[in-house]
């Protein structure tokens, strides 16, 4: 599952982590990207940050290397368009580090927290689920679907008899991120993942396990680990400060101003040399992360959201990737004083008509006439009034707006892959692998 607390989590590693000590005599150049030298200390500082936050318990420097190269290429792309010179945001001396203690920044973070808390509480709070997932492809045969259903039913039966949920998730779940944690997922708010999943997760009590159910991703069993209205401020403070600081950066990039000097003198100079090695590495990594965020926003995220024609093309090409667990009815619900023919409905709709896309439970008339639910589910009508529908049932979405959020996310991933491929072709990357991986624990 891709669900995360998106309102506080940034897409890159935390800006500032614990410092690492590197001997300067061993700080050799291990990589060149478009001629820009990258030293061993910079690579291992970034690697240790990634390992500390990764769900991959066996993330090695060699496995991390391709990710770091992609990151370095993005930095190069940002430098080429001179994002580092657009404003005075670039970190300088220890002043940038002291921003974390800035009272104004704290006030912004507190206000942001309160807005988030009110929004989340209004939507039903937060849940922390654990899951076992069997994935299903869009074109999987009925036999494969039936086999998956039988298997997950069997696992559910074993869990009801006292089986260990975490052990089963580690061994069987096909969600690799949560499986490594015994199925445990991040805190989840409504509107951040699949509705089918959220409906089940939010219906459970703490410690309660669901029956197997299906979503467009496959079959799930959910165990609710915890639930609350919202998380305490202290537990989110670091992420909120990083988020607010990044928002300031984005405003500066969008509204550039003149470069300023600090009370200690001009930006740059010999000030950085006075910092500790660990602080220097944190400063450099923070600057790179900010550049990557800005260039990704420009090249991928904002571009995907604004490219309506591209989204439509991507949806048409990949429409079969998206499916619904239950069919939808697209059409018109009408009310009239007499029965209407299809031609009447098309040409002369009554004022009470309603057209759109309906799921089971969205409209009582559709439920009764299309989905064949009991008549008691229908709402009462005026005496002598005819209610009817005109349209068609669909098992897969036909229009982009029906699955826009999923398509935008997939389109962003596709754009980022294409962009990275172009960067690999554009910039020469030289890796001194023997030096980079030598004594990697140092």
Coordinates of C-alpha atoms in Angstrom, one line a residue:
X1 CA 0.0 0.0 0.0
X2 CA 1.2 3.5 -0.7
X3 CA -0.8 5.1 2.1
X4 CA 1.2 7.5 4.3
X5 CA 0.6 10.6 6.4
X6 CA 1.1 12.7 3.3
X7 CA 0.3 15.9 5.0
X8 CA 3.5 15.8 7.0
X9 CA 5.8 13.3 5.2
X10 CA 8.2 14.6 2.6
X11 CA 9.2 12.5 -0.3
X12 CA 12.9 12.6 0.6
X13 CA 14.8 11.7 3.8
X14 CA 14.5 14.0 6.8
X15 CA 16.6 17.2 6.3
X16 CA 18.7 16.8 9.3
X17 CA 19.9 13.5 10.9
X18 CA 22.5 12.5 13.5
X19 CA 26.0 13.4 12.4
X20 CA 28.5 10.9 11.2
X21 CA 32.3 11.0 11.8
X22 CA 34.4 10.5 8.7
X23 CA 38.2 10.7 8.7
X24 CA 39.2 13.4 6.1
X25 CA 42.1 11.3 5.0
X26 CA 39.7 8.6 3.8
X27 CA 37.2 11.0 2.1
X28 CA 38.1 10.1 -1.4
X29 CA 36.1 11.0 -4.6
X30 CA 33.9 8.0 -5.3
X31 CA 31.7 9.3 -8.1
X32 CA 31.5 12.0 -10.8
X33 CA 28.1 13.2 -12.2
X34 CA 28.5 15.4 -15.2
X35 CA 32.0 16.2 -13.9
X36 CA 30.7 17.1 -10.4
X37 CA 32.7 15.2 -7.8
X38 CA 31.0 13.3 -5.0
X39 CA 33.0 12.2 -2.0
X40 CA 32.7 9.1 0.1
X41 CA 31.5 10.9 3.2
X42 CA 28.6 12.4 1.3
X43 CA 27.5 9.1 -0.1
X44 CA 27.6 7.3 3.2
X45 CA 25.9 10.1 5.1
X46 CA 23.0 9.8 2.6
X47 CA 23.1 6.0 2.8
X48 CA 22.8 6.0 6.6
X49 CA 19.9 8.3 6.5
X50 CA 18.1 6.1 4.0
X51 CA 18.9 2.9 5.9
X52 CA 17.5 4.4 9.2
X53 CA 14.2 5.1 7.5
X54 CA 13.9 2.2 5.1
X55 CA 11.6 -0.8 5.5
X56 CA 14.3 -2.8 3.7
X57 CA 16.2 -4.4 6.6
X58 CA 19.0 -5.5 4.3
X59 CA 19.6 -2.2 2.5
X60 CA 23.3 -2.3 1.6
X61 CA 25.5 0.4 0.1
X62 CA 25.5 -1.5 -3.2
X63 CA 21.7 -1.8 -3.3
X64 CA 21.4 1.9 -2.3
X65 CA 23.9 3.0 -5.0
X66 CA 21.3 3.2 -8.0
X67 CA 19.0 5.3 -5.8
X68 CA 21.8 7.7 -4.9
X69 CA 22.8 8.0 -8.6
X70 CA 19.2 9.0 -9.4
X71 CA 19.2 11.5 -6.6
X72 CA 22.5 13.0 -7.9
X73 CA 21.2 13.2 -11.4
X74 CA 18.2 15.2 -10.1
X75 CA 20.5 17.5 -8.3
X76 CA 22.5 18.1 -11.5
X77 CA 19.3 18.9 -13.4
X78 CA 18.4 21.5 -10.7
X79 CA 21.8 23.0 -10.8
X80 CA 21.7 23.3 -14.6
X81 CA 18.5 25.4 -14.5
X82 CA 20.2 27.4 -11.6
X83 CA 17.6 26.6 -9.0
X84 CA 20.3 27.2 -6.4
X85 CA 20.6 30.9 -7.4
X86 CA 16.9 31.8 -7.6
X87 CA 16.8 33.1 -4.0
X88 CA 18.7 33.4 -0.8
X89 CA 17.4 30.1 0.6
X90 CA 20.7 28.2 0.3
X91 CA 21.8 27.0 3.7
X92 CA 24.7 28.9 5.2
X93 CA 26.8 28.2 8.3
X94 CA 24.9 27.1 11.4
X95 CA 22.2 29.7 10.9
X96 CA 20.2 27.3 8.8
X97 CA 20.4 24.6 11.5
X98 CA 19.2 27.1 14.1
X99 CA 16.0 27.6 12.1
X100 CA 14.7 24.6 13.9
X101 CA 14.7 26.7 17.1
X102 CA 13.2 29.7 15.4
X103 CA 10.1 30.9 17.3
X104 CA 8.3 32.1 14.1
X105 CA 8.9 28.7 12.5
X106 CA 7.5 27.0 15.6
X107 CA 4.4 29.1 15.4
X108 CA 3.8 28.2 11.8
X109 CA 4.3 24.5 12.6
X110 CA 1.8 24.8 15.5
X111 CA -0.8 26.5 13.3
X112 CA -0.3 23.9 10.6
X113 CA -0.8 21.1 13.2
X114 CA -4.1 22.6 14.3
X115 CA -5.4 22.8 10.8
X116 CA -4.4 19.3 10.1
X117 CA -5.9 18.1 13.4
X118 CA -9.3 19.7 12.7
X119 CA -9.3 18.3 9.1
X120 CA -8.5 14.8 10.3
X121 CA -10.9 14.8 13.2
X122 CA -13.7 15.9 10.9
X123 CA -13.0 12.9 8.7
X124 CA -13.1 10.4 11.5
X125 CA -9.6 10.5 12.9
X126 CA -6.7 8.1 12.2
X127 CA -6.3 4.4 12.2
X128 CA -3.2 2.2 12.3
X129 CA -3.9 -1.0 10.4
X130 CA -1.9 -4.1 9.7
X131 CA -2.7 -6.1 6.6
X132 CA -2.1 -9.4 4.7
X133 CA -2.5 -8.7 1.0
X134 CA -2.8 -11.0 -2.0
X135 CA -2.4 -8.9 -5.1
X136 CA -4.5 -9.5 -8.2
X137 CA -3.7 -8.2 -11.7
X138 CA -6.3 -6.5 -13.9
X139 CA -6.3 -9.4 -16.3
X140 CA -6.1 -12.3 -13.9
X141 CA -8.3 -15.3 -14.8
X142 CA -11.4 -16.2 -12.8
X143 CA -9.5 -19.4 -11.7
X144 CA -6.6 -17.4 -10.3
X145 CA -9.0 -15.0 -8.5
X146 CA -10.9 -18.0 -7.0
X147 CA -7.7 -19.6 -5.9
X148 CA -6.6 -16.4 -4.2
X149 CA -9.9 -16.1 -2.5
X150 CA -9.7 -19.7 -1.2
X151 CA -6.2 -19.2 0.0
X152 CA -6.9 -16.0 2.0
X153 CA -10.1 -17.6 3.4
X154 CA -7.9 -20.4 4.7
X155 CA -5.4 -18.0 6.3
X156 CA -8.3 -16.1 7.9
X157 CA -9.6 -19.4 9.4
X158 CA -6.1 -20.2 10.8
X159 CA -5.8 -16.7 12.3
X160 CA -9.3 -17.0 13.9
X161 CA -8.0 -20.2 15.6
X162 CA -5.2 -18.2 17.2
X163 CA -2.6 -17.9 14.5
X164 CA 0.1 -15.2 14.7
X165 CA -1.0 -12.3 12.4
X166 CA 2.5 -10.7 12.2
X167 CA 4.2 -14.0 11.4
X168 CA 1.6 -14.7 8.7
X169 CA 2.0 -11.2 7.2
X170 CA 5.8 -11.5 7.1
X171 CA 5.6 -14.9 5.4
X172 CA 2.6 -14.5 3.1
X173 CA 1.7 -10.9 2.4
X174 CA 2.5 -9.5 -1.0
X175 CA 2.8 -5.9 0.3
X176 CA 6.5 -5.9 0.7
X177 CA 6.7 -2.7 2.7
X178 CA 4.3 -3.7 5.4
X179 CA 5.1 -7.4 5.3
X180 CA 8.6 -6.6 6.7
X181 CA 7.0 -5.0 9.7
X182 CA 4.6 -7.9 10.4
X183 CA 1.9 -6.3 8.2
X184 CA 1.9 -3.0 10.2
X185 CA 1.2 0.1 8.2
X186 CA 1.5 3.8 8.8
X187 CA -1.2 5.9 10.4
X188 CA -4.0 6.4 7.9
X189 CA -6.6 9.1 7.4
X190 CA -9.6 8.9 5.2
X191 CA -9.1 9.9 1.6
X192 CA -5.5 8.8 1.3
X193 CA -5.9 5.3 -0.1
X194 CA -8.5 3.0 -1.6
X195 CA -12.1 3.5 -0.4
X196 CA -12.7 -0.2 0.0
X197 CA -9.7 -0.5 2.3
X198 CA -10.6 2.6 4.3
X199 CA -14.2 1.5 4.8
X200 CA -13.1 -1.7 6.4
X201 CA -10.2 -0.3 8.4
X202 CA -12.3 2.5 9.9
X203 CA -15.1 0.1 10.8
X204 CA -12.9 -2.0 13.1
X205 CA -12.3 -1.6 16.8
X206 CA -8.8 -1.6 18.2
X207 CA -7.5 -5.2 18.1
X208 CA -10.3 -6.4 15.8
X209 CA -9.6 -8.4 12.6
X210 CA -11.7 -8.1 9.5
X211 CA -13.0 -10.9 7.3
X212 CA -11.2 -11.2 3.9
X213 CA -12.4 -8.5 1.5
X214 CA -11.5 -7.4 -2.0
X215 CA -10.3 -4.1 -3.4
X216 CA -8.9 -3.1 -6.8
X217 CA -5.5 -4.1 -5.4
X218 CA -6.5 -7.7 -4.4
X219 CA -7.7 -9.5 -1.3
X220 CA -7.0 -8.2 2.1
X221 CA -7.3 -9.2 5.8
X222 CA -6.9 -6.2 8.1
X223 CA -6.0 -6.2 11.8
X224 CA -6.6 -2.8 13.5
X225 CA -3.6 -2.0 15.7
X226 CA -4.7 1.3 17.0
X227 CA -7.0 4.3 16.4
X228 CA -7.2 7.9 17.6
X229 CA -8.5 11.3 16.8
X230 CA -5.1 12.7 15.9
X231 CA -1.4 12.3 16.9
X232 CA 0.2 14.5 19.6
X233 CA 2.1 17.5 18.4
X234 CA 5.4 16.3 19.8
X235 CA 5.3 13.2 17.7
X236 CA 4.9 15.2 14.5
X237 CA 7.0 18.3 15.4
X238 CA 10.1 17.4 13.4
X239 CA 8.1 16.6 10.3
X240 CA 5.9 19.7 10.7
X241 CA 9.0 21.9 11.0
X242 CA 10.5 20.3 7.9
X243 CA 7.2 20.8 6.0
X244 CA 6.9 24.5 7.0
X245 CA 10.5 25.1 6.2
X246 CA 10.0 23.5 2.7
X247 CA 6.9 25.7 2.2
X248 CA 9.1 28.7 2.9
X249 CA 11.6 27.5 0.4
X250 CA 8.9 27.0 -2.3
X251 CA 7.7 30.5 -1.7
X252 CA 11.2 31.8 -2.1
X253 CA 11.7 29.9 -5.3
X254 CA 8.4 31.2 -6.7
X255 CA 9.1 34.7 -5.6
X256 CA 12.8 35.2 -5.8
X257 CA 14.5 38.2 -4.1
X258 CA 18.0 39.6 -3.8
X259 CA 20.7 37.5 -2.2
X260 CA 21.4 38.8 1.3
X261 CA 24.4 38.8 3.6
X262 CA 24.2 37.5 7.2
X263 CA 25.3 39.2 10.3
X264 CA 28.4 37.1 10.1
X265 CA 29.3 38.3 6.6
X266 CA 28.4 37.4 3.1
X267 CA 26.9 34.1 2.2
X268 CA 29.5 31.4 1.8
X269 CA 33.2 32.3 2.3
X270 CA 35.1 30.5 5.0
X271 CA 32.1 30.1 7.3
X272 CA 31.4 26.5 6.3
X273 CA 35.0 25.5 7.1
X274 CA 34.3 26.3 10.8
X275 CA 31.4 23.8 11.0
X276 CA 31.9 20.3 12.1
X277 CA 32.1 17.5 9.5
X278 CA 28.7 16.2 10.6
X279 CA 27.1 19.6 10.3
X280 CA 28.7 20.2 7.0
X281 CA 27.3 16.9 5.6
X282 CA 23.9 17.7 7.0
X283 CA 23.9 21.2 5.4
X284 CA 25.0 19.8 2.1
X285 CA 22.4 17.0 2.1
X286 CA 19.6 19.4 3.2
X287 CA 20.5 21.7 0.3
X288 CA 20.5 18.8 -2.2
X289 CA 17.2 17.6 -0.9
X290 CA 15.6 21.0 -1.3
X291 CA 16.9 21.2 -4.9
X292 CA 15.6 17.7 -5.6
X293 CA 12.2 18.7 -4.2
X294 CA 12.0 21.8 -6.3
X295 CA 13.1 20.2 -9.6
X296 CA 10.8 17.2 -9.0
X297 CA 7.9 19.6 -8.4
X298 CA 8.7 21.4 -11.6
X299 CA 9.4 18.3 -13.8
X300 CA 7.0 15.7 -12.4
X301 CA 4.4 16.6 -9.8
X302 CA 3.1 19.9 -11.0
X303 CA 3.5 18.9 -14.6
X304 CA 1.4 15.7 -14.2
X305 CA -1.4 17.4 -12.3
X306 CA -1.6 20.2 -15.0
X307 CA -1.2 18.0 -18.1
X308 CA -4.9 17.2 -18.7
X309 CA -4.2 15.9 -22.3
X310 CA -1.4 13.7 -21.0
X311 CA -3.5 12.3 -18.3
X312 CA -6.3 11.5 -20.7
X313 CA -3.8 9.7 -23.1
X314 CA -2.3 7.8 -20.2
X315 CA -5.7 6.8 -18.9
X316 CA -6.9 5.6 -22.4
X317 CA -3.7 3.6 -22.8
X318 CA -3.8 2.0 -19.4
X319 CA -7.6 1.9 -18.7
X320 CA -7.5 -1.9 -18.2
X321 CA -5.2 -1.4 -15.2
X322 CA -8.1 0.1 -13.2
X323 CA -11.0 -1.9 -12.1
X324 CA -13.8 -1.8 -9.5
X325 CA -14.7 -4.6 -7.0
X326 CA -18.4 -4.0 -7.8
X327 CA -20.0 -2.6 -11.0
X328 CA -21.1 1.1 -11.3
X329 CA -24.1 2.4 -13.1
X330 CA -23.6 5.4 -15.4
X331 CA -26.7 7.1 -16.5
X332 CA -29.8 9.1 -15.6
X333 CA -32.2 8.8 -12.7
X334 CA -35.5 10.5 -13.5
X335 CA -38.8 11.3 -12.0
X336 CA -41.9 12.1 -14.1
X337 CA -45.6 12.0 -14.1
X338 CA -45.7 9.3 -16.7
X339 CA -43.4 6.5 -18.0
X340 CA -40.8 7.8 -20.3
X341 CA -39.2 6.1 -23.3
X342 CA -35.4 6.2 -23.9
X343 CA -36.0 9.0 -26.5
X344 CA -38.0 11.0 -24.0
X345 CA -35.3 10.7 -21.4
X346 CA -32.6 11.9 -23.9
X347 CA -34.6 14.8 -25.2
X348 CA -36.8 16.0 -22.4
X349 CA -35.5 15.3 -18.9
X350 CA -37.7 16.2 -15.9
X351 CA -36.5 18.8 -13.5
X352 CA -35.8 16.1 -10.9
X353 CA -33.5 14.2 -13.2
X354 CA -30.0 13.3 -11.9
X355 CA -27.2 11.9 -14.0
X356 CA -23.8 10.6 -13.0
X357 CA -21.9 7.5 -11.8
X358 CA -23.6 5.5 -9.1
X359 CA -22.3 2.8 -6.8
X360 CA -24.5 0.4 -4.8
X361 CA -25.9 2.5 -2.0
X362 CA -25.5 5.9 -3.7
X363 CA -29.1 6.2 -4.9
X364 CA -32.2 4.3 -3.7
X365 CA -33.8 4.2 -7.2
X366 CA -30.6 2.9 -8.8
X367 CA -30.3 0.3 -6.0
X368 CA -33.9 -1.0 -6.6
X369 CA -34.0 -0.8 -10.4
X370 CA -30.4 -1.6 -11.4
X371 CA -28.7 -3.4 -8.5
X372 CA -31.9 -5.2 -7.5
X373 CA -31.8 -4.4 -3.8
X374 CA -34.9 -4.8 -1.7
X375 CA -37.7 -2.3 -2.4
X376 CA -37.4 -1.2 1.3
X377 CA -34.1 0.5 0.4
X378 CA -35.9 2.9 -1.9
X379 CA -37.0 6.3 -0.7
X380 CA -40.7 7.2 -0.7
X381 CA -42.0 9.1 -3.7
X382 CA -45.0 11.3 -4.4
X383 CA -48.2 9.5 -5.2
X384 CA -48.4 8.7 -8.9
X385 CA -44.8 9.7 -9.6
X386 CA -42.8 7.4 -11.9
X387 CA -39.1 6.9 -11.1
X388 CA -36.8 5.3 -13.6
X389 CA -33.2 5.0 -14.9
X390 CA -31.6 5.2 -18.2
X391 CA -28.0 4.1 -18.7
X392 CA -25.7 1.1 -18.4
X393 CA -23.7 -0.9 -15.8
X394 CA -19.9 -0.9 -16.1
X395 CA -17.3 -3.1 -14.4
X396 CA -14.3 -0.8 -15.3
X397 CA -14.0 3.0 -15.3
X398 CA -14.7 4.7 -18.6
X399 CA -13.7 8.2 -17.8
X400 CA -10.6 9.7 -16.2
X401 CA -12.5 11.5 -13.4
X402 CA -13.8 8.2 -12.1
X403 CA -10.3 7.2 -11.0
X404 CA -8.4 10.5 -11.3
X405 CA -6.3 10.2 -8.1
X406 CA -5.0 6.8 -9.1
X407 CA -4.2 7.9 -12.6
X408 CA -2.4 11.1 -11.5
X409 CA -0.2 9.0 -9.1
X410 CA 0.6 6.5 -11.8
X411 CA 1.2 9.2 -14.4
X412 CA 3.6 10.9 -12.1
X413 CA 5.6 7.7 -11.7
X414 CA 5.7 7.2 -15.4
X415 CA 6.9 10.8 -16.0
X416 CA 9.6 10.4 -13.4
X417 CA 10.8 7.2 -15.0
X418 CA 11.0 8.9 -18.4
X419 CA 12.7 11.9 -16.9
X420 CA 15.3 9.8 -15.1
X421 CA 16.0 7.9 -18.3
X422 CA 16.7 11.1 -20.1
X423 CA 19.0 12.3 -17.3
X424 CA 20.9 9.0 -17.5
X425 CA 21.4 9.7 -21.2
X426 CA 22.3 13.4 -20.7
X427 CA 24.8 13.3 -17.9
X428 CA 27.9 11.1 -17.7
X429 CA 28.1 9.1 -14.5
X430 CA 31.4 7.7 -13.4
X431 CA 31.5 5.5 -10.3
X432 CA 34.7 4.4 -8.6
X433 CA 33.1 1.3 -7.2
X434 CA 36.2 -0.3 -5.6
X435 CA 36.9 2.8 -3.6
X436 CA 33.2 3.4 -2.8
X437 CA 32.5 -0.1 -1.4
X438 CA 35.8 -0.6 0.3
X439 CA 35.5 -1.0 4.0
X440 CA 31.9 0.1 3.8
X441 CA 31.3 -0.1 7.5
X442 CA 33.8 2.7 8.2

